[in-house]
């Protein structure tokens, strides 16, 4: 595939500054994960977030980029029907031979270093209060070293999904500028795999299968996390659009406006939906609605008109609380942080929105854009989910991922770290009652 | 049942990819891609169902 056009010095510098905002999205997700978990696992949640970010960055540098690559750089191709389809990059390990300056490939590495950590943070919220720290790190290594780079190469590194436009005439090929699919859905489907492998928290479901409410310990952390995530997402969507969609840098203003409108519409819609359903707005679900809007904005932010951004966010804000209810009440899936509904479902909606609500398709070929997006979604469900589940299932055979019973009763802080996050706070007696 | 669910997920994806590579007309590609997606959804439903059964047995 043709390399991305070179960036002017000003564009590259702007892109670099935008990428530096991305870690704030990780800060936001870490705070949200921590706040939605129990007080007795709060320090564990934050330490796990740090460890996940660290493992993801190191593994990505060692092997991840070698398999992801960047558009126009060396890759292995399959020839099918006389056309070349890129399936995996052919870069050396440890970033050897890559000059880390303001070139597009180096900026891709920097952005991916942060966004692979972001993808790794997503399953953390699903495994809250029962996922061992060592297993968290090992699972993240599998994500950063295998699952993530493969799909990222296909979507962003000039792989076969990106080539659907040139090879099959499907619009501009699979479009996912800010990572609704490559980051969010990949993380969300890994979260689904983790919840299936770990099983629900002790006491979450009664013998009759009815779920008990196990509320998060700090709505303040959750809501502050949403604000951090918002800033980080503006950087993620803008930097990704410049690097992966080759949009002109002036479009970052539209992207920032759309990202904000999407989150705002989604958050407000969830406030209204929960107000109608429960009589009062639900802070946790509304925060999830806000993040779902950010997630849904990622794929389409560079192409939408502001009115479309409000629609995309509004739909995400309706869908997320409904899916969260479906998972908990009908499917007995214990997802404390709502990662599956927010990141997997929100991300899939964002990918579809590119085709439904934007003019992203190439002139005269826009009819095929929706099929390109559908193929990308099918790849996430049909390849990424089985791969992620299979790798984590194998890991669980070798190194059990769920903490022992005493750990759950005691809390992850005391059991794995030996000290709690809030030592001077009152501890409620029922925290230690066997369930 | 769990294995069957995941096999269906992969099979559905294989249908979608094969349709793109092998079928020349846009209509046939679309039809097969939608059929592949339907197979994937069936596989997802089966995987969800199998985990429901496993958890009920565990209790």
Short mmCIF file of C-alpha atoms in Angstrom, two decimals:
data_model
loop_
_atom_site.label_atom_id
_atom_site.label_comp_id
_atom_site.label_asym_id
_atom_site.label_seq_id
_atom_site.Cartn_x
_atom_site.Cartn_y
_atom_site.Cartn_z
CA UNK A 1 0.00 0.00 0.00
CA UNK A 2 1.19 3.52 -0.75
CA UNK A 3 2.87 5.30 2.17
CA UNK A 4 1.08 8.18 3.87
CA UNK A 5 2.05 11.54 2.35
CA UNK A 6 4.87 13.20 4.33
CA UNK A 7 3.75 15.71 6.95
CA UNK A 8 4.94 19.29 6.91
CA UNK A 9 7.00 20.30 9.94
CA UNK A 10 4.09 22.26 11.40
CA UNK A 11 1.66 19.37 10.85
CA UNK A 12 4.06 16.90 12.41
CA UNK A 13 4.56 19.14 15.43
CA UNK A 14 0.81 19.63 15.83
CA UNK A 15 0.31 15.88 15.55
CA UNK A 16 3.03 15.28 18.16
CA UNK A 17 1.36 17.69 20.60
CA UNK A 18 -2.03 16.08 20.05
CA UNK A 19 -0.57 12.63 20.69
CA UNK A 20 0.81 13.89 24.01
CA UNK A 21 -2.81 14.37 25.15
CA UNK A 22 -3.61 10.68 24.66
CA UNK A 23 -2.24 9.47 28.04
CA UNK A 24 -5.00 11.56 29.65
CA UNK A 25 -7.50 9.14 28.15
CA UNK A 26 -5.67 6.39 30.03
CA UNK A 27 -5.80 8.44 33.23
CA UNK A 28 -9.54 8.81 32.70
CA UNK A 29 -10.14 5.11 32.16
CA UNK A 30 -7.98 4.19 35.17
CA UNK A 31 -9.96 6.55 37.43
CA UNK A 32 -13.26 5.23 36.07
CA UNK A 33 -12.17 1.62 36.61
CA UNK A 34 -11.05 2.41 40.14
CA UNK A 35 -14.21 4.32 41.05
CA UNK A 36 -16.54 1.64 39.72
CA UNK A 37 -14.77 -1.09 41.75
CA UNK A 38 -14.98 -1.73 45.51
CA UNK A 39 -13.03 0.39 48.03
CA UNK A 40 -11.15 -2.70 49.17
CA UNK A 41 -9.66 -3.14 45.67
CA UNK A 42 -8.97 0.51 44.82
CA UNK A 43 -5.17 0.51 45.19
CA UNK A 44 -5.03 -2.76 43.27
CA UNK A 45 -7.06 -1.22 40.43
CA UNK A 46 -4.74 1.77 40.11
CA UNK A 47 -1.56 -0.31 40.37
CA UNK A 48 -2.96 -2.71 37.78
CA UNK A 49 -3.59 0.28 35.48
CA UNK A 50 0.03 1.37 35.82
CA UNK A 51 1.32 -2.17 35.26
CA UNK A 52 -0.93 -2.69 32.23
CA UNK A 53 0.26 0.57 30.67
CA UNK A 54 3.89 -0.38 31.30
CA UNK A 55 3.60 -3.95 30.01
CA UNK A 56 1.68 -2.82 26.94
CA UNK A 57 4.31 -0.20 26.04
CA UNK A 58 7.26 -2.57 26.47
CA UNK A 59 5.70 -5.51 24.64
CA UNK A 60 4.54 -3.23 21.84
CA UNK A 61 8.07 -1.92 21.32
CA UNK A 62 9.56 -5.42 21.42
CA UNK A 63 7.13 -7.21 19.06
CA UNK A 64 3.94 -5.21 18.55
CA UNK A 65 5.20 -2.67 16.06
CA UNK A 66 7.10 -5.37 14.18
CA UNK A 67 3.74 -6.95 13.35
CA UNK A 68 1.68 -3.78 13.01
CA UNK A 69 4.00 -1.56 10.96
CA UNK A 70 2.80 1.53 9.16
CA UNK A 71 1.37 2.21 5.71
CA UNK A 72 3.99 1.96 2.98
CA UNK A 73 6.51 0.08 5.12
CA UNK A 74 7.57 -3.58 4.64
CA UNK A 75 4.81 -6.20 5.01
CA UNK A 76 4.03 -9.79 4.09
CA UNK A 77 1.33 -10.11 1.43
CA UNK A 78 -0.95 -12.86 0.15
CA UNK A 79 -1.77 -12.83 -3.55
CA UNK A 80 -5.47 -13.71 -4.02
CA UNK A 81 -7.28 -13.14 -7.30
CA UNK A 82 -4.20 -11.39 -8.70
CA UNK A 83 -4.30 -8.76 -5.95
CA UNK A 84 -1.87 -8.32 -3.09
CA UNK A 85 -3.39 -8.31 0.41
CA UNK A 86 -1.21 -7.26 3.33
CA UNK A 87 -1.70 -9.49 6.37
CA UNK A 88 1.22 -8.77 8.70
CA UNK A 89 4.04 -6.23 8.81
CA UNK A 90 7.64 -7.26 8.34
CA UNK A 91 9.46 -4.82 10.63
CA UNK A 92 12.39 -5.82 12.86
CA UNK A 93 11.80 -6.29 16.61
CA UNK A 94 12.69 -3.54 19.12
CA UNK A 95 12.02 -0.78 16.53
CA UNK A 96 15.44 -1.45 14.98
CA UNK A 97 16.14 0.66 11.91
CA UNK A 98 13.37 3.16 12.68
CA UNK A 99 14.40 6.78 13.19
CA UNK A 100 12.36 8.20 16.05
CA UNK A 101 11.85 11.74 14.79
CA UNK A 102 8.81 13.61 13.50
CA UNK A 103 8.33 11.23 10.55
CA UNK A 104 4.85 9.65 10.15
CA UNK A 105 6.13 6.16 11.12
CA UNK A 106 7.74 7.46 14.30
CA UNK A 107 4.58 9.36 15.22
CA UNK A 108 2.59 6.16 14.61
CA UNK A 109 4.86 4.36 17.08
CA UNK A 110 4.33 7.07 19.71
CA UNK A 111 0.56 7.12 19.27
CA UNK A 112 0.38 3.33 19.38
CA UNK A 113 2.56 3.18 22.47
CA UNK A 114 -0.19 5.08 24.27
CA UNK A 115 -3.22 3.58 22.58
CA UNK A 116 -2.20 -0.05 23.11
CA UNK A 117 -2.08 0.79 26.82
CA UNK A 118 -5.54 2.29 26.48
CA UNK A 119 -6.80 -0.96 24.93
CA UNK A 120 -5.20 -2.88 27.79
CA UNK A 121 -6.99 -0.76 30.41
CA UNK A 122 -10.43 -1.68 29.06
CA UNK A 123 -10.56 -5.32 30.27
CA UNK A 124 -9.35 -4.20 33.71
CA UNK A 125 -12.77 -2.86 34.57
CA UNK A 126 -14.44 -6.15 33.65
CA UNK A 127 -12.10 -8.16 35.84
CA UNK A 128 -12.39 -5.78 38.80
CA UNK A 129 -12.23 -7.27 42.31
CA UNK A 130 -11.16 -10.74 41.12
CA UNK A 131 -8.40 -10.54 38.46
CA UNK A 132 -4.90 -11.29 39.77
CA UNK A 133 -2.21 -8.70 39.08
CA UNK A 134 0.18 -11.19 37.47
CA UNK A 135 -2.54 -12.53 35.20
CA UNK A 136 -3.51 -8.98 34.26
CA UNK A 137 0.04 -8.30 33.10
CA UNK A 138 0.32 -11.60 31.22
CA UNK A 139 -3.03 -11.05 29.49
CA UNK A 140 -1.97 -7.53 28.51
CA UNK A 141 1.24 -8.90 27.02
CA UNK A 142 -0.85 -11.18 24.79
CA UNK A 143 -3.05 -8.26 23.77
CA UNK A 144 -0.16 -5.89 23.03
CA UNK A 145 2.00 -8.51 21.37
CA UNK A 146 -0.54 -10.38 19.29
CA UNK A 147 -4.22 -9.42 19.10
CA UNK A 148 -3.84 -5.66 18.90
CA UNK A 149 -1.00 -5.39 16.34
CA UNK A 150 -2.64 -7.83 13.95
CA UNK A 151 -5.91 -5.94 13.68
CA UNK A 152 -4.12 -2.58 13.82
CA UNK A 153 -2.00 -3.62 10.84
CA UNK A 154 -5.09 -4.60 8.88
CA UNK A 155 -6.87 -1.34 9.66
CA UNK A 156 -4.03 1.19 9.95
CA UNK A 157 -0.80 -0.36 8.73
CA UNK A 158 -1.84 -0.71 5.10
CA UNK A 159 -3.27 -4.21 5.61
CA UNK A 160 -6.13 -5.91 3.80
CA UNK A 161 -8.95 -4.00 5.53
CA UNK A 162 -7.39 -0.68 4.54
CA UNK A 163 -6.97 -2.04 0.99
CA UNK A 164 -10.67 -2.87 0.53
CA UNK A 165 -11.15 0.40 -1.33
CA UNK A 166 -8.29 -0.12 -3.78
CA UNK A 167 -8.73 -3.89 -4.21
CA UNK A 168 -12.53 -4.25 -4.13
CA UNK A 169 -13.84 -0.75 -4.80
CA UNK A 170 -15.43 -0.53 -1.36
CA UNK A 171 -15.38 3.23 -0.72
CA UNK A 172 -12.07 4.25 0.87
CA UNK A 173 -11.61 0.87 2.53
CA UNK A 174 -12.19 0.25 6.24
CA UNK A 175 -12.07 3.61 8.06
CA UNK A 176 -11.30 3.89 11.75
CA UNK A 177 -9.34 7.10 12.33
CA UNK A 178 -9.38 7.27 16.13
CA UNK A 179 -9.63 3.58 16.87
CA UNK A 180 -13.30 2.75 17.55
CA UNK A 181 -12.48 -0.72 16.25
CA UNK A 182 -8.73 -1.20 16.65
CA UNK A 183 -8.57 0.14 20.21
CA UNK A 184 -12.07 0.14 21.70
CA UNK A 185 -13.75 -2.93 20.23
CA UNK A 186 -10.55 -4.96 20.55
CA UNK A 187 -10.35 -3.96 24.22
CA UNK A 188 -14.09 -4.49 24.73
CA UNK A 189 -14.07 -7.98 23.23
CA UNK A 190 -11.03 -8.86 25.33
CA UNK A 191 -13.08 -7.66 28.32
CA UNK A 192 -15.87 -10.05 27.29
CA UNK A 193 -13.36 -12.91 27.10
CA UNK A 194 -12.04 -12.03 30.55
CA UNK A 195 -15.50 -11.91 32.15
CA UNK A 196 -16.32 -15.33 30.68
CA UNK A 197 -13.03 -16.83 31.87
CA UNK A 198 -13.10 -15.29 35.36
CA UNK A 199 -16.82 -15.75 35.97
CA UNK A 200 -18.90 -13.35 38.08
CA UNK A 201 -17.82 -11.85 41.40
CA UNK A 202 -18.78 -13.88 44.47
CA UNK A 203 -22.24 -12.84 45.58
CA UNK A 204 -23.12 -11.07 42.34
CA UNK A 205 -25.78 -13.57 41.29
CA UNK A 206 -28.17 -15.43 43.58
CA UNK A 207 -28.92 -19.14 43.18
CA UNK A 208 -31.93 -18.10 41.08
CA UNK A 209 -29.65 -16.07 38.82
CA UNK A 210 -30.84 -12.65 40.01
CA UNK A 211 -28.07 -10.02 40.10
CA UNK A 212 -27.25 -8.14 43.29
CA UNK A 213 -26.22 -4.49 43.17
CA UNK A 214 -22.52 -4.10 44.00
CA UNK A 215 -22.11 -0.34 43.55
CA UNK A 216 -18.77 1.31 42.82
CA UNK A 217 -17.06 3.07 45.72
CA UNK A 218 -16.50 6.57 44.30
CA UNK A 219 -18.72 8.37 41.82
CA UNK A 220 -16.34 11.34 42.11
CA UNK A 221 -13.41 9.37 40.71
CA UNK A 222 -15.63 8.08 37.92
CA UNK A 223 -16.88 11.51 36.89
CA UNK A 224 -13.46 13.15 37.09
CA UNK A 225 -12.20 10.27 34.95
CA UNK A 226 -14.77 11.18 32.31
CA UNK A 227 -13.35 14.71 32.07
CA UNK A 228 -9.77 13.45 31.70
CA UNK A 229 -10.92 10.94 29.09
CA UNK A 230 -12.58 13.72 27.09
CA UNK A 231 -9.29 15.65 26.72
CA UNK A 232 -7.37 12.48 25.90
CA UNK A 233 -9.90 11.46 23.28
CA UNK A 234 -9.58 14.78 21.45
CA UNK A 235 -5.87 14.03 21.06
CA UNK A 236 -6.53 10.43 20.09
CA UNK A 237 -9.14 11.23 17.45
CA UNK A 238 -7.17 14.16 16.00
CA UNK A 239 -3.77 12.46 15.96
CA UNK A 240 -5.25 9.27 14.53
CA UNK A 241 -7.07 11.14 11.77
CA UNK A 242 -3.92 12.98 10.70
CA UNK A 243 -1.79 9.83 10.70
CA UNK A 244 -4.22 7.16 9.48
CA UNK A 245 -6.73 9.08 7.36
CA UNK A 246 -4.31 11.72 6.05
CA UNK A 247 -6.75 14.53 6.80
CA UNK A 248 -5.40 18.07 6.63
CA UNK A 249 -4.33 19.38 10.06
CA UNK A 250 -6.89 22.21 9.93
CA UNK A 251 -9.59 19.58 10.38
CA UNK A 252 -8.60 19.02 14.02
CA UNK A 253 -11.06 21.76 15.00
CA UNK A 254 -13.96 19.82 13.44
CA UNK A 255 -12.70 16.63 15.11
CA UNK A 256 -12.53 18.28 18.54
CA UNK A 257 -16.04 19.73 18.09
CA UNK A 258 -17.46 16.37 16.98
CA UNK A 259 -15.75 14.46 19.78
CA UNK A 260 -17.18 16.86 22.34
CA UNK A 261 -20.68 16.84 20.84
CA UNK A 262 -20.74 13.05 20.68
CA UNK A 263 -19.76 12.69 24.34
CA UNK A 264 -22.13 15.45 25.42
CA UNK A 265 -25.11 14.00 23.54
CA UNK A 266 -24.38 10.50 24.76
CA UNK A 267 -23.91 11.51 28.39
CA UNK A 268 -27.06 13.64 28.43
CA UNK A 269 -29.11 10.94 26.71
CA UNK A 270 -28.04 8.41 29.32
CA UNK A 271 -28.98 10.85 32.08
CA UNK A 272 -32.47 11.10 30.55
CA UNK A 273 -32.78 7.34 29.92
CA UNK A 274 -31.79 6.46 33.50
CA UNK A 275 -34.06 9.23 34.85
CA UNK A 276 -36.99 7.72 32.95
CA UNK A 277 -36.14 4.13 33.92
CA UNK A 278 -35.19 4.54 37.57
CA UNK A 279 -36.83 7.82 38.54
CA UNK A 280 -33.41 9.47 39.10
CA UNK A 281 -30.32 9.88 36.92
CA UNK A 282 -27.71 7.19 37.56
CA UNK A 283 -24.22 8.68 37.95
CA UNK A 284 -22.29 5.51 37.02
CA UNK A 285 -24.37 4.71 33.97
CA UNK A 286 -24.32 8.34 32.85
CA UNK A 287 -20.53 8.35 33.10
CA UNK A 288 -20.51 5.20 31.00
CA UNK A 289 -22.78 6.99 28.52
CA UNK A 290 -20.28 9.86 28.30
CA UNK A 291 -17.40 7.48 27.58
CA UNK A 292 -19.53 5.54 25.06
CA UNK A 293 -20.01 8.80 23.17
CA UNK A 294 -16.25 9.30 23.07
CA UNK A 295 -15.77 5.71 21.91
CA UNK A 296 -18.39 6.04 19.17
CA UNK A 297 -16.90 9.32 17.97
CA UNK A 298 -13.46 7.86 17.28
CA UNK A 299 -14.11 6.28 13.90
CA UNK A 300 -16.16 9.04 12.34
CA UNK A 301 -15.10 12.30 14.03
CA UNK A 302 -13.09 13.46 11.01
CA UNK A 303 -15.98 13.05 8.56
CA UNK A 304 -19.17 13.90 10.44
CA UNK A 305 -21.08 17.12 10.43
CA UNK A 306 -21.75 18.37 13.97
CA UNK A 307 -25.44 17.46 13.72
CA UNK A 308 -24.48 13.88 12.85
CA UNK A 309 -22.15 13.80 15.84
CA UNK A 310 -25.10 14.60 18.10
CA UNK A 311 -27.08 11.73 16.53
CA UNK A 312 -24.16 9.29 16.92
CA UNK A 313 -23.77 10.28 20.56
CA UNK A 314 -27.52 10.18 21.21
CA UNK A 315 -27.83 6.64 19.89
CA UNK A 316 -24.80 5.52 21.94
CA UNK A 317 -26.37 7.07 25.03
CA UNK A 318 -29.57 5.06 24.53
CA UNK A 319 -27.89 1.78 23.61
CA UNK A 320 -25.30 1.61 26.41
CA UNK A 321 -27.63 1.43 29.44
CA UNK A 322 -29.91 -1.00 27.62
CA UNK A 323 -27.03 -3.32 26.71
CA UNK A 324 -25.63 -3.04 30.25
CA UNK A 325 -29.02 -4.22 31.56
CA UNK A 326 -29.19 -7.02 28.99
CA UNK A 327 -25.73 -8.29 29.94
CA UNK A 328 -26.44 -8.25 33.66
CA UNK A 329 -30.06 -9.36 33.86
CA UNK A 330 -30.43 -11.69 30.89
CA UNK A 331 -26.95 -13.01 30.13
CA UNK A 332 -25.49 -13.19 33.67
CA UNK A 333 -22.32 -11.37 32.61
CA UNK A 334 -20.71 -9.53 35.52
CA UNK A 335 -18.98 -6.50 34.01
CA UNK A 336 -18.43 -4.09 36.94
CA UNK A 337 -17.17 -1.21 34.80
CA UNK A 338 -19.45 -1.72 31.80
CA UNK A 339 -16.51 -2.21 29.43
CA UNK A 340 -18.40 -4.52 27.10
CA UNK A 341 -21.37 -2.23 26.58
CA UNK A 342 -19.29 0.96 26.45
CA UNK A 343 -16.25 -0.10 24.44
CA UNK A 344 -17.35 -3.12 22.38
CA UNK A 345 -20.92 -2.06 21.57
CA UNK A 346 -20.15 1.68 21.47
CA UNK A 347 -17.17 1.02 19.19
CA UNK A 348 -19.17 -1.16 16.80
CA UNK A 349 -21.80 1.56 16.58
CA UNK A 350 -19.08 4.11 15.82
CA UNK A 351 -17.75 1.96 12.96
CA UNK A 352 -21.23 1.60 11.50
CA UNK A 353 -21.84 5.33 11.86
CA UNK A 354 -18.97 6.04 9.45
CA UNK A 355 -21.03 4.44 6.70
CA UNK A 356 -24.46 5.64 7.80
CA UNK A 357 -23.90 9.25 8.86
CA UNK A 358 -20.83 10.56 7.07
CA UNK A 359 -19.63 11.34 3.57
CA UNK A 360 -16.42 9.39 4.12
CA UNK A 361 -16.62 7.18 1.01
CA UNK A 362 -14.51 8.05 -2.02
CA UNK A 363 -16.39 10.14 -4.62
CA UNK A 364 -18.60 7.89 -6.71
CA UNK A 365 -17.81 4.84 -4.58
CA UNK A 366 -19.49 5.72 -1.31
CA UNK A 367 -22.01 2.90 -1.79
CA UNK A 368 -19.36 0.36 -0.86
CA UNK A 369 -18.22 2.13 2.31
CA UNK A 370 -20.83 0.47 4.49
CA UNK A 371 -19.72 -2.97 3.25
CA UNK A 372 -16.09 -2.11 4.11
CA UNK A 373 -17.20 -1.13 7.61
CA UNK A 374 -19.28 -4.32 7.89
CA UNK A 375 -16.25 -6.43 6.92
CA UNK A 376 -14.20 -4.70 9.62
CA UNK A 377 -16.91 -5.40 12.21
CA UNK A 378 -17.16 -9.02 11.07
CA UNK A 379 -13.39 -9.34 11.49
CA UNK A 380 -13.56 -8.03 15.04
CA UNK A 381 -16.32 -10.48 15.99
CA UNK A 382 -15.13 -13.45 13.96
CA UNK A 383 -11.37 -13.17 14.38
CA UNK A 384 -10.45 -10.89 17.29
CA UNK A 385 -12.97 -12.34 19.78
CA UNK A 386 -12.03 -16.03 19.23
CA UNK A 387 -8.32 -15.15 19.21
CA UNK A 388 -8.58 -13.12 22.39
CA UNK A 389 -10.68 -15.78 24.13
CA UNK A 390 -8.37 -18.58 22.98
CA UNK A 391 -5.20 -16.83 24.17
CA UNK A 392 -6.71 -15.95 27.54
CA UNK A 393 -8.17 -19.44 27.95
CA UNK A 394 -4.72 -20.94 27.33
CA UNK A 395 -3.17 -18.48 29.78
CA UNK A 396 -5.77 -19.48 32.37
CA UNK A 397 -4.75 -23.16 31.98
CA UNK A 398 -1.12 -22.29 32.65
CA UNK A 399 -1.60 -19.51 35.20
CA UNK A 400 -5.08 -19.27 36.78
CA UNK A 401 -6.33 -15.73 36.31
CA UNK A 402 -8.94 -15.53 39.06
CA UNK A 403 -7.88 -14.76 42.60
CA UNK A 404 -8.56 -17.38 45.29
CA UNK A 405 -11.70 -17.23 47.41
CA UNK A 406 -9.93 -15.60 50.39
CA UNK A 407 -8.68 -12.86 48.09
CA UNK A 408 -12.18 -11.95 47.04
CA UNK A 409 -13.46 -11.93 50.61
CA UNK A 410 -10.52 -9.93 51.92
CA UNK A 411 -10.29 -7.54 48.98
CA UNK A 412 -7.57 -7.38 46.36
CA UNK A 413 -5.69 -4.62 48.19
CA UNK A 414 -5.02 -6.57 51.36
CA UNK A 415 -4.69 -9.95 49.66
CA UNK A 416 -2.29 -9.02 46.86
CA UNK A 417 -0.71 -5.76 48.04
CA UNK A 418 -0.83 -6.15 51.81
CA UNK A 419 -2.36 -2.72 52.42
CA UNK A 420 -5.58 -0.92 51.58
CA UNK A 421 -6.05 2.25 49.53
CA UNK A 422 -7.82 4.14 52.32
CA UNK A 423 -6.29 2.92 55.59
CA UNK A 424 -7.89 5.65 57.71
CA UNK A 425 -11.40 5.16 56.35
CA UNK A 426 -14.02 3.09 58.15
CA UNK A 427 -14.25 -0.45 56.86
CA UNK A 428 -17.73 -1.83 56.89
CA UNK A 429 -18.15 -5.18 58.58
CA UNK A 430 -20.15 -6.70 55.76
CA UNK A 431 -17.14 -6.39 53.47
CA UNK A 432 -15.65 -9.38 55.26
CA UNK A 433 -18.74 -11.54 55.56
CA UNK A 434 -18.57 -14.71 53.47
CA UNK A 435 -21.02 -14.70 50.57
CA UNK B 1 -21.43 -25.93 22.78
CA UNK B 2 -18.84 -23.26 23.62
CA UNK B 3 -16.43 -24.62 21.01
CA UNK B 4 -19.23 -24.76 18.43
CA UNK B 5 -20.04 -21.12 19.16
CA UNK B 6 -16.47 -20.00 18.55
CA UNK B 7 -16.20 -22.18 15.45
CA UNK B 8 -19.31 -20.50 14.07
CA UNK B 9 -17.80 -17.09 14.77
CA UNK B 10 -14.70 -18.00 12.77
CA UNK B 11 -16.76 -19.68 10.03
CA UNK B 12 -18.90 -16.56 9.62
CA UNK B 13 -15.79 -14.43 9.25
CA UNK B 14 -14.39 -16.90 6.70
CA UNK B 15 -17.60 -16.54 4.65
CA UNK B 16 -17.29 -12.75 4.66
CA UNK B 17 -13.62 -12.79 3.63
CA UNK B 18 -14.14 -15.48 0.99
CA UNK B 19 -17.01 -13.52 -0.53
CA UNK B 20 -14.75 -10.51 -0.96
CA UNK B 21 -11.93 -12.48 -2.51
CA UNK B 22 -13.92 -14.81 -4.74
CA UNK B 23 -17.13 -13.09 -5.85
CA UNK B 24 -16.94 -10.44 -8.56
CA UNK B 25 -20.39 -8.84 -8.34
CA UNK B 26 -21.32 -6.34 -5.66
CA UNK B 27 -24.73 -7.91 -5.06
CA UNK B 28 -23.36 -11.40 -4.41
CA UNK B 29 -20.62 -10.01 -2.16
CA UNK B 30 -23.15 -8.10 -0.12
CA UNK B 31 -25.45 -11.11 0.23
CA UNK B 32 -22.63 -13.41 1.33
CA UNK B 33 -21.18 -10.80 3.68
CA UNK B 34 -24.57 -10.41 5.36
CA UNK B 35 -24.94 -14.19 5.54
CA UNK B 36 -21.49 -14.46 7.11
CA UNK B 37 -22.43 -11.81 9.66
CA UNK B 38 -25.61 -13.76 10.48
CA UNK B 39 -23.52 -16.90 11.08
CA UNK B 40 -21.27 -14.89 13.40
CA UNK B 41 -24.26 -13.64 15.39
CA UNK B 42 -25.47 -17.23 15.70
CA UNK B 43 -22.03 -18.23 16.98
CA UNK B 44 -22.03 -15.35 19.47
CA UNK B 45 -25.46 -16.39 20.74
CA UNK B 46 -24.24 -19.96 21.15
CA UNK B 47 -21.11 -18.86 23.02
CA UNK B 48 -23.19 -16.68 25.35
CA UNK B 49 -25.64 -19.53 25.93
CA UNK B 50 -22.85 -22.01 26.68
CA UNK B 51 -21.40 -19.71 29.35
CA UNK B 52 -24.84 -19.28 30.90
CA UNK B 53 -25.16 -23.07 31.18
CA UNK B 54 -21.61 -23.45 32.56
CA UNK B 55 -22.25 -20.84 35.26
CA UNK B 56 -25.56 -22.44 36.24
CA UNK B 57 -23.81 -25.82 36.55
CA UNK B 58 -21.05 -24.20 38.63
CA UNK B 59 -23.60 -22.92 41.13
#
